[in-house]
Amino acid sequence: MGSIVLARIDDRLIHGQVMTAWLQYTGGNHIVIVDEPTAADEFTKSIISMAVPSGIDLTIAGVEEGTEVLKNLPANDRVIILTKGPETYLQLIENGVPLEKIIIGGMGANKNRSKFYKNISASEEEKEIFRKIIEHGCELEVHIIPDEKAVSVKGIL
């Protein structure tokens, strides 16, 4: 079975930081984006696929299909999972996807969110989801780029 080398929350999904720093750091060869609206939008999927370097596989799926993909990874896959928010990871965990650690890399400000840690924002509902993820035995950290130190979310909550 393949391995999950990175599970990252980033509301931007694919961008330069993921494509350069995290791909190199993890040795990932397959990116799995789990996000219902993105999976349903052919235009967005085509734009994202153009941003992925050649030689890197890409799967864009909703939660149910994403669960099946992640439970049945080919042996040589080194997977980077990307979602826009923590609720998707909670659903994946509850669907039986084995996740040991999730990092928060980008959660921007909006009308429902307030500052959580440095440039990371979270709503009260998202903070509650963080707690539930941690209760499932999954480590949750803020870790923007590989060269920076990770900070445990448990200590921030």
mmCIF file of C-alpha atoms in Angstrom:
data_model
loop_
_atom_site.group_PDB
_atom_site.id
_atom_site.type_symbol
_atom_site.label_atom_id
_atom_site.label_comp_id
_atom_site.label_asym_id
_atom_site.label_seq_id
_atom_site.Cartn_x
_atom_site.Cartn_y
_atom_site.Cartn_z
ATOM 1 C CA MET A 1 0.000 0.000 0.000
ATOM 2 C CA GLY A 2 1.118 3.557 -0.689
ATOM 3 C CA SER A 3 1.727 6.103 2.024
ATOM 4 C CA ILE A 4 0.333 9.471 2.957
ATOM 5 C CA VAL A 5 3.383 11.739 3.252
ATOM 6 C CA LEU A 6 1.494 14.983 3.901
ATOM 7 C CA ALA A 7 -2.051 15.958 4.837
ATOM 8 C CA ARG A 8 -2.414 19.731 4.559
ATOM 9 C CA ILE A 9 -5.211 22.235 5.041
ATOM 10 C CA ASP A 10 -4.775 25.123 2.645
ATOM 11 C CA ASP A 11 -7.682 27.110 1.269
ATOM 12 C CA ARG A 12 -5.581 27.892 -1.822
ATOM 13 C CA LEU A 13 -5.051 24.161 -2.531
ATOM 14 C CA ILE A 14 -2.358 24.223 -5.257
ATOM 15 C CA HIS A 15 0.130 27.087 -5.256
ATOM 16 C CA GLY A 16 3.879 27.665 -5.414
ATOM 17 C CA GLN A 17 4.600 26.642 -1.814
ATOM 18 C CA VAL A 18 2.939 23.256 -2.274
ATOM 19 C CA MET A 19 4.477 22.709 -5.685
ATOM 20 C CA THR A 20 8.023 23.523 -4.672
ATOM 21 C CA ALA A 21 8.764 23.246 -0.965
ATOM 22 C CA TRP A 22 6.348 20.513 0.112
ATOM 23 C CA LEU A 23 6.760 18.281 -2.949
ATOM 24 C CA GLN A 24 10.535 18.329 -2.506
ATOM 25 C CA TYR A 25 10.359 17.930 1.275
ATOM 26 C CA THR A 26 8.018 14.919 1.181
ATOM 27 C CA GLY A 27 9.037 13.251 -2.071
ATOM 28 C CA GLY A 28 5.345 13.137 -2.947
ATOM 29 C CA ASN A 29 4.383 11.737 -6.351
ATOM 30 C CA HIS A 30 0.570 11.906 -6.154
ATOM 31 C CA ILE A 31 -1.563 14.842 -5.024
ATOM 32 C CA VAL A 32 -5.093 14.046 -3.884
ATOM 33 C CA ILE A 33 -7.343 17.076 -3.501
ATOM 34 C CA VAL A 34 -10.487 16.297 -1.528
ATOM 35 C CA ASP A 35 -13.017 19.083 -1.967
ATOM 36 C CA GLU A 36 -16.622 18.753 -3.158
ATOM 37 C CA PRO A 37 -16.932 22.118 -4.998
ATOM 38 C CA THR A 38 -13.572 21.694 -6.747
ATOM 39 C CA ALA A 39 -14.404 18.123 -7.778
ATOM 40 C CA ALA A 40 -17.661 19.362 -9.324
ATOM 41 C CA ASP A 41 -16.054 22.212 -11.294
ATOM 42 C CA GLU A 42 -14.447 21.091 -14.559
ATOM 43 C CA PHE A 43 -12.894 24.491 -15.251
ATOM 44 C CA THR A 44 -11.207 24.677 -11.829
ATOM 45 C CA LYS A 45 -10.013 21.080 -12.180
ATOM 46 C CA SER A 46 -8.391 21.890 -15.532
ATOM 47 C CA ILE A 47 -6.648 24.968 -14.085
ATOM 48 C CA ILE A 48 -5.340 22.972 -11.123
ATOM 49 C CA SER A 49 -4.100 20.168 -13.358
ATOM 50 C CA MET A 50 -2.023 22.696 -15.323
ATOM 51 C CA ALA A 51 -0.296 23.797 -12.099
ATOM 52 C CA VAL A 52 0.888 20.286 -11.202
ATOM 53 C CA PRO A 53 4.382 19.393 -12.436
ATOM 54 C CA SER A 54 4.728 16.574 -14.947
ATOM 55 C CA GLY A 55 5.409 13.237 -13.309
ATOM 56 C CA ILE A 56 3.100 14.029 -10.385
ATOM 57 C CA ASP A 57 -0.268 12.257 -10.429
ATOM 58 C CA LEU A 58 -3.351 14.279 -9.519
ATOM 59 C CA THR A 59 -6.720 13.140 -8.231
ATOM 60 C CA ILE A 60 -9.490 15.630 -7.461
ATOM 61 C CA ALA A 61 -12.440 14.082 -5.664
ATOM 62 C CA GLY A 62 -15.261 14.633 -3.244
ATOM 63 C CA VAL A 63 -15.182 13.031 0.200
ATOM 64 C CA GLU A 64 -16.675 9.650 -0.724
ATOM 65 C CA GLU A 65 -14.500 9.080 -3.801
ATOM 66 C CA GLY A 66 -11.499 10.564 -2.000
ATOM 67 C CA THR A 67 -12.006 8.113 0.860
ATOM 68 C CA GLU A 68 -11.878 5.167 -1.552
ATOM 69 C CA VAL A 69 -8.811 6.527 -3.375
ATOM 70 C CA LEU A 70 -6.955 7.026 -0.080
ATOM 71 C CA LYS A 71 -7.902 3.603 1.294
ATOM 72 C CA ASN A 72 -6.659 1.872 -1.878
ATOM 73 C CA LEU A 73 -3.391 3.615 -2.724
ATOM 74 C CA PRO A 74 -1.058 1.807 -5.127
ATOM 75 C CA ALA A 75 2.137 0.555 -3.470
ATOM 76 C CA ASN A 76 4.462 3.189 -4.912
ATOM 77 C CA ASP A 77 2.243 6.226 -4.224
ATOM 78 C CA ARG A 78 3.583 8.895 -1.879
ATOM 79 C CA VAL A 79 0.456 10.990 -1.429
ATOM 80 C CA ILE A 80 -0.025 14.613 -0.505
ATOM 81 C CA ILE A 81 -3.630 15.254 0.531
ATOM 82 C CA LEU A 82 -4.925 18.804 0.204
ATOM 83 C CA THR A 83 -8.225 20.143 1.508
ATOM 84 C CA LYS A 84 -9.561 23.657 1.975
ATOM 85 C CA GLY A 85 -10.686 23.147 5.569
ATOM 86 C CA PRO A 86 -10.605 20.859 8.594
ATOM 87 C CA GLU A 87 -14.152 19.521 8.178
ATOM 88 C CA THR A 88 -13.060 17.440 5.176
ATOM 89 C CA TYR A 89 -10.310 15.785 7.224
ATOM 90 C CA LEU A 90 -12.774 14.995 10.009
ATOM 91 C CA GLN A 91 -15.017 13.305 7.423
ATOM 92 C CA LEU A 92 -12.068 11.335 6.001
ATOM 93 C CA ILE A 93 -11.045 10.186 9.502
ATOM 94 C CA GLU A 94 -14.625 9.190 10.329
ATOM 95 C CA ASN A 95 -14.750 7.269 7.010
ATOM 96 C CA GLY A 96 -11.718 5.237 8.111
ATOM 97 C CA VAL A 97 -8.838 6.983 6.338
ATOM 98 C CA PRO A 98 -5.808 6.490 8.615
ATOM 99 C CA LEU A 99 -4.286 9.909 9.299
ATOM 100 C CA GLU A 100 -1.554 10.372 11.882
ATOM 101 C CA LYS A 101 -0.875 14.066 11.335
ATOM 102 C CA ILE A 102 -2.526 16.996 9.573
ATOM 103 C CA ILE A 103 -0.868 20.348 9.091
ATOM 104 C CA ILE A 104 -2.544 23.704 8.699
ATOM 105 C CA GLY A 105 -0.755 25.674 6.038
ATOM 106 C CA GLY A 106 -3.225 28.299 4.956
ATOM 107 C CA MET A 107 -6.563 29.375 6.340
ATOM 108 C CA GLY A 108 -7.221 32.966 5.357
ATOM 109 C CA ALA A 109 -9.389 35.521 7.065
ATOM 110 C CA ASN A 110 -13.058 35.865 6.215
ATOM 111 C CA LYS A 111 -16.188 37.226 7.902
ATOM 112 C CA ASN A 112 -16.653 34.036 9.959
ATOM 113 C CA ARG A 113 -13.031 33.647 11.042
ATOM 114 C CA SER A 114 -10.819 35.432 13.518
ATOM 115 C CA LYS A 115 -7.061 35.273 14.014
ATOM 116 C CA PHE A 116 -6.011 31.853 15.318
ATOM 117 C CA TYR A 117 -2.228 31.850 14.992
ATOM 118 C CA LYS A 118 -0.089 34.397 13.135
ATOM 119 C CA ASN A 119 -1.617 34.566 9.625
ATOM 120 C CA ILE A 120 -3.940 31.573 10.200
ATOM 121 C CA SER A 121 -7.607 32.301 10.889
ATOM 122 C CA ALA A 122 -10.329 29.960 12.127
ATOM 123 C CA SER A 123 -13.984 30.154 13.058
ATOM 124 C CA GLU A 124 -15.321 28.807 16.349
ATOM 125 C CA GLU A 125 -16.815 25.886 14.407
ATOM 126 C CA GLU A 126 -13.426 25.113 12.827
ATOM 127 C CA LYS A 127 -11.754 25.223 16.260
ATOM 128 C CA GLU A 128 -14.291 22.662 17.464
ATOM 129 C CA ILE A 129 -13.454 20.487 14.438
ATOM 130 C CA PHE A 130 -9.747 20.812 15.350
ATOM 131 C CA ARG A 131 -10.603 19.438 18.803
ATOM 132 C CA LYS A 132 -12.521 16.509 17.291
ATOM 133 C CA ILE A 133 -9.626 15.666 14.949
ATOM 134 C CA ILE A 134 -7.255 15.654 17.942
ATOM 135 C CA GLU A 135 -9.722 13.467 19.907
ATOM 136 C CA HIS A 136 -9.433 10.914 17.084
ATOM 137 C CA GLY A 137 -5.732 10.631 17.938
ATOM 138 C CA CYS A 138 -4.541 12.650 14.964
ATOM 139 C CA GLU A 139 -1.776 15.190 15.542
ATOM 140 C CA LEU A 140 -2.684 18.659 14.267
ATOM 141 C CA GLU A 141 -0.033 21.331 13.686
ATOM 142 C CA VAL A 142 0.382 24.737 12.109
ATOM 143 C CA HIS A 143 3.273 24.308 9.671
ATOM 144 C CA ILE A 144 3.418 26.847 6.861
ATOM 145 C CA ILE A 145 6.670 25.838 5.136
ATOM 146 C CA PRO A 146 9.012 22.886 5.758
ATOM 147 C CA ASP A 147 11.877 25.108 6.967
ATOM 148 C CA GLU A 148 9.786 26.588 9.779
ATOM 149 C CA LYS A 149 9.084 24.904 13.088
ATOM 150 C CA ALA A 150 5.680 23.242 13.424
ATOM 151 C CA VAL A 151 3.421 24.390 16.295
ATOM 152 C CA SER A 152 0.926 22.050 17.928
ATOM 153 C CA VAL A 153 -2.685 23.169 17.591
ATOM 154 C CA LYS A 154 -3.450 21.540 20.940
ATOM 155 C CA GLY A 155 -1.255 24.168 22.607
ATOM 156 C CA ILE A 156 -2.989 27.026 20.775
ATOM 157 C CA LEU A 157 -6.546 25.902 21.513
#
